[in-house]
Coordinates of C-alpha atoms and ligand atoms in Angstrom, one line a residue:
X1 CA 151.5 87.9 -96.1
X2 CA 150.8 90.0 -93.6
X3 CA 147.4 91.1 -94.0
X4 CA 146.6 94.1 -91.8
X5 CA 143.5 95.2 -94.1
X6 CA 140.7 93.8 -92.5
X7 CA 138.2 97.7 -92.5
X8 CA 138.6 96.9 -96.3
X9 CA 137.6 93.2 -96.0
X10 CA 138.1 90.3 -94.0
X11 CA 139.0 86.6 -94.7
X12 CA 135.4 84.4 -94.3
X13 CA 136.1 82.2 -91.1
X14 CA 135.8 78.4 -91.9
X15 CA 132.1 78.3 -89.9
X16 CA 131.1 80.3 -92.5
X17 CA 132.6 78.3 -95.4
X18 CA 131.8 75.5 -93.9
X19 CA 127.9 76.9 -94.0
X20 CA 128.0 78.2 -97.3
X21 CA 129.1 75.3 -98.6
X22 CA 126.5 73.0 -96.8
X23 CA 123.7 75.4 -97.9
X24 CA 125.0 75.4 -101.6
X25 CA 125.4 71.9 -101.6
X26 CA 122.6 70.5 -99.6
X27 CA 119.8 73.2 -99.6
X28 CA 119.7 75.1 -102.6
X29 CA 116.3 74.8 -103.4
X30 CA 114.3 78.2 -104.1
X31 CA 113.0 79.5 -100.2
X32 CA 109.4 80.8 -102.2
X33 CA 108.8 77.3 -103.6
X34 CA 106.1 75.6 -101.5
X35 CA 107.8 72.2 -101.8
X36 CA 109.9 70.2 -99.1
X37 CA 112.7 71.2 -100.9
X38 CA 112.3 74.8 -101.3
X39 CA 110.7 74.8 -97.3
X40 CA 114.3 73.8 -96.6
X41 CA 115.9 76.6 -97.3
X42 CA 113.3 78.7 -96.2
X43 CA 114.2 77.3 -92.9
X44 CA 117.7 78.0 -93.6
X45 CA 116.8 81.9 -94.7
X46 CA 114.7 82.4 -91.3
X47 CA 117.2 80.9 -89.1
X48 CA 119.8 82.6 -90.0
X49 CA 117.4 86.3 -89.3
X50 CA 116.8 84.6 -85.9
X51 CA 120.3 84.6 -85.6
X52 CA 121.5 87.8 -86.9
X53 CA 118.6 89.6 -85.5
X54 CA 119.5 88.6 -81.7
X55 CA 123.4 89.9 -81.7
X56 CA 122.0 92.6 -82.1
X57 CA 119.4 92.8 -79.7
X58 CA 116.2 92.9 -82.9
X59 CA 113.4 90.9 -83.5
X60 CA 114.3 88.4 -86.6
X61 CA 111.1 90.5 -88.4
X62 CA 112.8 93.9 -88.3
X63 CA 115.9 92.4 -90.1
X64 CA 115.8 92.6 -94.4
X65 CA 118.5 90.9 -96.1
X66 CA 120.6 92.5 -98.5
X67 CA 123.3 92.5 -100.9
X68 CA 125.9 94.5 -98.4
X69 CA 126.3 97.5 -96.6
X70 CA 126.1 100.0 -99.4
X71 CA 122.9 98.9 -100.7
X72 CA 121.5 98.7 -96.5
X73 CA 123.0 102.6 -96.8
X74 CA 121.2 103.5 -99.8
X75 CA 117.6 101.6 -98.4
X76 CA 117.6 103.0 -95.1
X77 CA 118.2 106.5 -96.4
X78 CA 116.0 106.6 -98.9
X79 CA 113.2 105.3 -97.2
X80 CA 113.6 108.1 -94.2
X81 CA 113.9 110.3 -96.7
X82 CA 110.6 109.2 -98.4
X83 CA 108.7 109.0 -95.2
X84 CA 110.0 112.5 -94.4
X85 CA 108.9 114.4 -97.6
X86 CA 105.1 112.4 -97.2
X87 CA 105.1 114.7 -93.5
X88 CA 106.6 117.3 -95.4
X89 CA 110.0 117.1 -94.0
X90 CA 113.0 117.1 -96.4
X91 CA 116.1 118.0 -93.6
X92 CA 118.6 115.3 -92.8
X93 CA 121.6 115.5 -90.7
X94 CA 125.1 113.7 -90.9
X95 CA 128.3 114.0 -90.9
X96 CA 131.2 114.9 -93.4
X97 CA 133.1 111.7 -92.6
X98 CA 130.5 109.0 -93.6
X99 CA 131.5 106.5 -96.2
X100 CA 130.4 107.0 -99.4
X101 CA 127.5 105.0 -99.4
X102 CA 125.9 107.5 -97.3
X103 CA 127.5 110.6 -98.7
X104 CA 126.7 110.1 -102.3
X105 CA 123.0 109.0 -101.6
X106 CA 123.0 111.9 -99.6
X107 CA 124.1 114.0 -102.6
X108 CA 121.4 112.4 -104.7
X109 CA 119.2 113.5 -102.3
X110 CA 120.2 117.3 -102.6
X111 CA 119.8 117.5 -106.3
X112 CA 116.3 116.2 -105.7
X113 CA 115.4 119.0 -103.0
X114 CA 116.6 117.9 -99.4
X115 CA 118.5 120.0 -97.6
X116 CA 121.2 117.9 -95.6
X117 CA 123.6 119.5 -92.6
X118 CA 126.4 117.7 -92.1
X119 CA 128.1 117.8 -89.1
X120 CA 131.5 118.3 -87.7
X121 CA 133.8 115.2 -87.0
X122 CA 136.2 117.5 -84.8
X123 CA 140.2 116.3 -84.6
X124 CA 139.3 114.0 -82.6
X125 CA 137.0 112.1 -85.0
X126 CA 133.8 112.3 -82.9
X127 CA 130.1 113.7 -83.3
X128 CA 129.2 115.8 -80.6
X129 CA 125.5 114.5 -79.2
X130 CA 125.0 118.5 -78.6
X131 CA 125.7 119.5 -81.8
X132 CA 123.0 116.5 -83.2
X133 CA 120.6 117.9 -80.6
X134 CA 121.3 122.1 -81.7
X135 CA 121.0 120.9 -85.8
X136 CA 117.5 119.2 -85.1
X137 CA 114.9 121.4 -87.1
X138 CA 111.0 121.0 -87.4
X139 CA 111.5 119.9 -90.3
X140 CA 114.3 117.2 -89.6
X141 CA 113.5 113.6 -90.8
X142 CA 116.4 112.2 -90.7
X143 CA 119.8 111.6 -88.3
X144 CA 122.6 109.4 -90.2
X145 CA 125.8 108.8 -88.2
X146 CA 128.1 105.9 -88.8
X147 CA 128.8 103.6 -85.6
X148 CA 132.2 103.3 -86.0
X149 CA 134.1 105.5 -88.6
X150 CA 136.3 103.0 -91.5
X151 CA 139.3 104.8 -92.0
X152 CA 140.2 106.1 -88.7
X153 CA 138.2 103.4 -86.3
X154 CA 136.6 106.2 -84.1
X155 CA 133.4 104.8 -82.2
X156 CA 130.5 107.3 -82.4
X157 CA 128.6 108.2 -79.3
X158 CA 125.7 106.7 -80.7
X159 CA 123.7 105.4 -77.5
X160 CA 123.2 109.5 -76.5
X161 CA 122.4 110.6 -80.3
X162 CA 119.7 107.7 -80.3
X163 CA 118.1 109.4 -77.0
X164 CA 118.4 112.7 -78.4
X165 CA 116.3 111.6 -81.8
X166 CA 114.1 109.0 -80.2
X167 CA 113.2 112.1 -77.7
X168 CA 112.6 114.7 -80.5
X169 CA 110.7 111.7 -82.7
X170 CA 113.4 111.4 -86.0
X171 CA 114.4 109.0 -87.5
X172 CA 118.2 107.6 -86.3
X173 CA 120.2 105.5 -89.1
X174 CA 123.6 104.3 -88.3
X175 CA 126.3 102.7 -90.8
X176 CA 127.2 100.1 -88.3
X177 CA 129.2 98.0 -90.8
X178 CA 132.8 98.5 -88.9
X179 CA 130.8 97.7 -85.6
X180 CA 128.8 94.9 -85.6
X181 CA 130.8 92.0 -84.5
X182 CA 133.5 94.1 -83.4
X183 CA 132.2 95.8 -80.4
X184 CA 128.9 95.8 -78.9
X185 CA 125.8 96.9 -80.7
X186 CA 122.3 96.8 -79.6
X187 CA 119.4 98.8 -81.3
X188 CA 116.9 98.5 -78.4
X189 CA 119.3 100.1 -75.8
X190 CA 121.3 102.9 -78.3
X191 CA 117.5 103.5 -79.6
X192 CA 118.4 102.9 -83.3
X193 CA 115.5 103.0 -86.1
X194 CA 117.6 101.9 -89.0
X195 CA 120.8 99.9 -89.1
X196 CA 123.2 98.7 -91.6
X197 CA 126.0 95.8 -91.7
X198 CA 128.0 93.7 -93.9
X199 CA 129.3 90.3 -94.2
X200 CA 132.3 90.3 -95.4
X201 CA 133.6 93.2 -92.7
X202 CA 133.0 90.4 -89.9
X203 CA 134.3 87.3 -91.7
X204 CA 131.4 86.1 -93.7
X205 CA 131.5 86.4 -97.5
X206 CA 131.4 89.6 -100.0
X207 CA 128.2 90.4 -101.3
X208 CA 126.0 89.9 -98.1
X209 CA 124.3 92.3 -95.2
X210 CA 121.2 93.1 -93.7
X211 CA 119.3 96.2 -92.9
X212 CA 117.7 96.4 -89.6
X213 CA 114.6 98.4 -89.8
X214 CA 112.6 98.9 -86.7
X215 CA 108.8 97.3 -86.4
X216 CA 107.0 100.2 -88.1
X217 CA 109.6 102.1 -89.9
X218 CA 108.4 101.4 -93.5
X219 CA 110.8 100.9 -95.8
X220 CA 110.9 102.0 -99.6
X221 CA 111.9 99.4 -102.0
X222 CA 115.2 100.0 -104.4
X223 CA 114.7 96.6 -106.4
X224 CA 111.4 95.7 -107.2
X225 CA 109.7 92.6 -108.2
X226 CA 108.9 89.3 -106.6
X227 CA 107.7 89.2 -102.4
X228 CA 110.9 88.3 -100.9
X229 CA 111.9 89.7 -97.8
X230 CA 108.3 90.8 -96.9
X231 CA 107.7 92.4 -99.9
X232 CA 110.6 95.0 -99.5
X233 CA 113.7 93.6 -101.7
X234 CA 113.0 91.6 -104.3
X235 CA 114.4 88.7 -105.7
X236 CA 116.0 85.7 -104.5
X237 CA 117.7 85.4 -101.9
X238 CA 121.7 84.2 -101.7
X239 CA 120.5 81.5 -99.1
X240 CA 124.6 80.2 -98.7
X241 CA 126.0 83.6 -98.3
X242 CA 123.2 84.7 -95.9
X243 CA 123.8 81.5 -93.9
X244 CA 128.0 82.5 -93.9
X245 CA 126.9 85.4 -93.2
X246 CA 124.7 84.5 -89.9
X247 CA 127.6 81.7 -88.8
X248 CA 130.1 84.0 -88.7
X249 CA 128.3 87.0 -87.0
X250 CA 127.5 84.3 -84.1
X251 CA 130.9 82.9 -84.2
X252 CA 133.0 86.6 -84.1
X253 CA 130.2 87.5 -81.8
X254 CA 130.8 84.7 -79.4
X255 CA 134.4 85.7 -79.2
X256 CA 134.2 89.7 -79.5
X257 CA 135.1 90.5 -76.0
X258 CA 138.3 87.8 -76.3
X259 CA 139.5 89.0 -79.1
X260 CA 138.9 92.8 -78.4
X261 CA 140.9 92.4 -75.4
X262 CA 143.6 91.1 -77.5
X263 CA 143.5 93.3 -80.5
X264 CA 143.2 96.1 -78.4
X265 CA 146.6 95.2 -76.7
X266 CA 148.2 94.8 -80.0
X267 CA 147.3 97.9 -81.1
X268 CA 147.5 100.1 -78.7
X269 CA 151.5 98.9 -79.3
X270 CA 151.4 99.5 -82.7
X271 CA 150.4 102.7 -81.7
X272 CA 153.0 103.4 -79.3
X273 CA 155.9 102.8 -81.3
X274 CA 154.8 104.3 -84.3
X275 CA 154.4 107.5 -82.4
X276 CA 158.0 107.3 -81.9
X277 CA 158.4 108.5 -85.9
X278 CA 158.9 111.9 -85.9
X279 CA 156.8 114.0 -87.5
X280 CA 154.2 111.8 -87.0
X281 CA 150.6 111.4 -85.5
X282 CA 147.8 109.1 -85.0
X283 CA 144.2 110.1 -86.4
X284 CA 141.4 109.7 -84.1
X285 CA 141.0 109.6 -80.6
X286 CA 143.9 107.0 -79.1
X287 CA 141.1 105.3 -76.6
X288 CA 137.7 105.6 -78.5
X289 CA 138.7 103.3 -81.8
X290 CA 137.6 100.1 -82.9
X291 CA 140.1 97.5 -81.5
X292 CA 141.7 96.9 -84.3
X293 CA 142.2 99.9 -85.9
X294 CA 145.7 102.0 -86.2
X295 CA 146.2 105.2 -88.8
X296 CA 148.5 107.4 -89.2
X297 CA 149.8 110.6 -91.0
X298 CA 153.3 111.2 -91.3
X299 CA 154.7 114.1 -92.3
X300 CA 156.7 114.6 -96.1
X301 CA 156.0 111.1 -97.3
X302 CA 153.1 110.2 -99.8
X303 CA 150.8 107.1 -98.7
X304 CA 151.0 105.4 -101.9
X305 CA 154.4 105.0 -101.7
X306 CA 154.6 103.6 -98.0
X307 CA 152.0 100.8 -99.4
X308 CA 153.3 99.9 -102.3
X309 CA 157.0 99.8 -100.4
X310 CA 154.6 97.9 -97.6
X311 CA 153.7 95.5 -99.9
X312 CA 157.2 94.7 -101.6
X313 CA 157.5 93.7 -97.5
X314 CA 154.8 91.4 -97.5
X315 CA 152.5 94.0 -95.6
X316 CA 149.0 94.4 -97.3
X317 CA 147.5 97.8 -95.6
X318 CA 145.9 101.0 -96.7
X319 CA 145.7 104.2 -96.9
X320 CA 143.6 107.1 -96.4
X321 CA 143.8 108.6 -99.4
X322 CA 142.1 107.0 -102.6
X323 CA 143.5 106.8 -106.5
X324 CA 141.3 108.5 -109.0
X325 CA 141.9 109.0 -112.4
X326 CA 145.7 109.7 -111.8
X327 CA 145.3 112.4 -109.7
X328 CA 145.0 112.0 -105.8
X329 CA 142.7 112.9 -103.6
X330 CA 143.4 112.9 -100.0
X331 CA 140.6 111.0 -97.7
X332 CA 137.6 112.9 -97.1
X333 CA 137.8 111.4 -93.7
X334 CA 141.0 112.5 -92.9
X335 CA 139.9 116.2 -94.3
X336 CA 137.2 116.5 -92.1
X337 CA 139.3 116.0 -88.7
X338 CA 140.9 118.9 -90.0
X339 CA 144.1 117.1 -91.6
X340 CA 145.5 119.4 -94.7
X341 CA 146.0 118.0 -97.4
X342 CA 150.0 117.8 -97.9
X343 CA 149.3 115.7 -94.6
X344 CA 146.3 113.8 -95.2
X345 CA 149.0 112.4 -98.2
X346 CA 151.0 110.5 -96.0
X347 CA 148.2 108.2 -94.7
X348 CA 148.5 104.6 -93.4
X349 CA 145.3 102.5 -91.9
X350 CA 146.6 99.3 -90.6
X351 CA 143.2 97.2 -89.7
X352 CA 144.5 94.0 -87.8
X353 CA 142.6 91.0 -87.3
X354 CA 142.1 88.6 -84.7
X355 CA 144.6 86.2 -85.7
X356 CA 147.6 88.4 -85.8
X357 CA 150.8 87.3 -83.8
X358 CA 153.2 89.5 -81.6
X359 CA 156.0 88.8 -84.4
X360 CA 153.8 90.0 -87.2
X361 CA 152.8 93.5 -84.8
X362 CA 156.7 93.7 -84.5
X363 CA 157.4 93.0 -88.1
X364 CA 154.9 95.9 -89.1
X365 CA 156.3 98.3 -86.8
X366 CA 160.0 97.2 -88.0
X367 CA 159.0 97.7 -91.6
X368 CA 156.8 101.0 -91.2
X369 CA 159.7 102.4 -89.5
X370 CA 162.0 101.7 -92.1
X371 CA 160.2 102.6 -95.2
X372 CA 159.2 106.3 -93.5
X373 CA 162.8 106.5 -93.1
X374 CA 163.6 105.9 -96.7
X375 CA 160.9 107.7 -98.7
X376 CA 162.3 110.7 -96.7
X377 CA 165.8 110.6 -97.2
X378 CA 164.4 110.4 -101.4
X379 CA 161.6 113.2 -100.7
X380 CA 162.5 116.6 -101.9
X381 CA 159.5 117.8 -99.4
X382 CA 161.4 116.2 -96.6
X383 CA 164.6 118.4 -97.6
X384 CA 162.6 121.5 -98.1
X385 CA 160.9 120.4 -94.3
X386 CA 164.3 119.7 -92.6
X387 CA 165.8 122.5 -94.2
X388 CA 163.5 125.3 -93.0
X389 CA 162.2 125.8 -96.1
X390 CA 158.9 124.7 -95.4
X391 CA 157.5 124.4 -92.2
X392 CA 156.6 121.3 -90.2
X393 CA 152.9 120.6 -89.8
X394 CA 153.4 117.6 -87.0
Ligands
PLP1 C1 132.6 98.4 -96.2 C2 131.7 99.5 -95.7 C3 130.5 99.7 -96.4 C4 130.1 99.0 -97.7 O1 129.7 97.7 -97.4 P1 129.7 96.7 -98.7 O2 129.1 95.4 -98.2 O3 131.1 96.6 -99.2 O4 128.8 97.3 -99.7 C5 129.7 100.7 -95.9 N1 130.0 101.4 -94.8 C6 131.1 101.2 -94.1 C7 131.4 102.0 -92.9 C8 132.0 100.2 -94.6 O5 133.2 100.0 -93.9

């Protein structure tokens, strides 16, 4: 197999087997019990914050482990939010093309009075720091923008929207789940106040991630019980996946620039040749996307097809667009850069990792190239598009 699906999740590395495994097997004791044993895996828990906390330039107390990114999305909100209504402040800003972790909290939100504004992604995928800066309010409590968007890999200017909301005194969340580990993130210097990240989206295991909240943002508990994690997410704590979790942060930190260098190679060819489809075009900015991120619309073919055709070929990948209920609805990523929907149909996200060879790249562009060319020649939208019928959009 060919896996080129790594936004969606990525294999665990074998440091981080390695450490769940060692935990699980050799310090499984319970990190609130006083004895030796338990004082074991405390150690375990608070070296691995030490750990996580300093890739990304935090103090090990400002990090709360949790059980992924979704549940870091749905804390960090929810607690600006809360600290916002006690000032009297129920206006958040975002955008339209966060995942869904933040959009649907967001909504929940709405129905319980907050206004939200959410922001334009442009065609090129990008927030424009301006725009942040002209939506602030008086009575704005909140700025959520994701470091690096999931479908479509564009990196979010996030260093200048953290100056414009440290300056004005808001609160500055960012979904940094397709970031962290990929390309450099540091909450001191792009003056973050809340941070999420996942595991298993830097080769540690499903399940796992950590909010970073800065000293003195106080955060609002969703799961409530016993003291762990200072007293803000209770119960106890996956001590093996937290430890994967920290081995591979340090390990795919240790090696980001190396392997940036080389994904970013690869894809930017992936890139290139797929452009030579007609009809075809790449979403999000060419230069400002993660390294390995490549999507693609092309024009009179459906995305569920091209996988499934992908997948007959040994390809896993993805596609904007997501299955519910038997009807389809286009991405509401690909939407917001302005993609209509006929379009936003014939979606491909190939996410490569690290370990992928030149052969495999050329395989890929080989196979792309000749499934695009055969769900046309069976598409009666290609024929009405070739024939005049219907115009081209690309
Ligand atoms: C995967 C992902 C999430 C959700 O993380 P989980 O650990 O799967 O809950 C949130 N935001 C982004 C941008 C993601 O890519």
């Amino acid at each position: 197999m060919i896996y080129a699906d790594n936004a969606a999740t990525t294999k665990m590395s074998p440091a981080a087997v390695r450490a769940m495994i060692s935990v699980a097997e050799e310090c499984w004791g319970n990190p609130s019990s006083l004895y030796e044993h338990g004082q074991r895996a405390k150690d375990v828990l608070e070296a691995a914050r030490k750990d996580v906390a300093a890739v990304i330039g935090a103090d090990a107390k400002e990090i709360l482990f949790t059980s992924g990114g979704s549940e870091a999305d749905n804390q960090a909100i929810r607690s600006a939010a809360a600290l916002g209504a006690k000032a009297g402040k129920k206006h958040i800003i975002s955008t339209a093309f966060e995942h869904h972790a933040v959009l649907h909290t967001l909504e929940r939100l709405k129905q319980e009075g907050y206004e939200v504004t959410l922001l334009d992604v442009h065609e090129n995928g990008i927030v424009r720091p301006e725009e942040v800066e002209a939506a602030l309010r008086e009575d704005t409590c909140l700025v959520s923008i994701m470091y690096a968007n999931n479908e479509i890999g564009t990196i979010q200017p996030i260093r200048e929207i953290g100056a414009i909301c440290r300056a004005r005194n808001v609160l500055f969340h960012t979904d940094a789940v397709q970031a962290v580990g990929h390309i450099p993130v540091n909450v001191a210097e792009d003056c973050v106040d809340l941070l999420s990240a996942s595991a298993h989206k830097f080769h540690g295991p499903k399940g796992v991630g950590f909010l970073y909240a800065r000293k003195g943002v106080r955060l609002t508990n969703l799961i409530e019980g016993g003291a762990q994690e200072r007293g803000r997410r209770a119960g106890t704590e996956n001590v093996p996946g937290i430890a994967a979790m920290a081995a591979a942060l340090k390990e795919a930190d240790g090696a980001r620039e190396a392997n940036a260098a080389r994904l970013t190679a690869v894809r930017d060819r992936l890139i290139a040749e797929l452009k030579t489809i007609p009809h075809s075009a790449l979403n999000g900015d060419a230069e400002r996307r993660l390294p390995g991120n490549v999507n693609f619309c092309f024009e009179g073919i459906e995305g569920e097809s091209l996988l499934l055709l992908l997948d007959d070929k040994g390809i896993a990948a993805s596609s904007g667009s997501a299955c519910t209920s038997g009807s389809l609805d286009p991405s509401h990523v690909l939407l917001a850069i302005g993609r209509v929907h006929d379009v936003a149909h014939g979606s491909l996200r190939l996410s490569i990792g690290e370990d992928i060879t030149d052969e495999q790249a050329e395989t890929i562009v080989r196979s792309v190239k000749e499934v695009v060319e055969y769900l046309r020649g069976i598409s009666p939208i290609w024929r009405d598009l070739t024939s005049g019928k219907k115009k081209f959009i690309l």
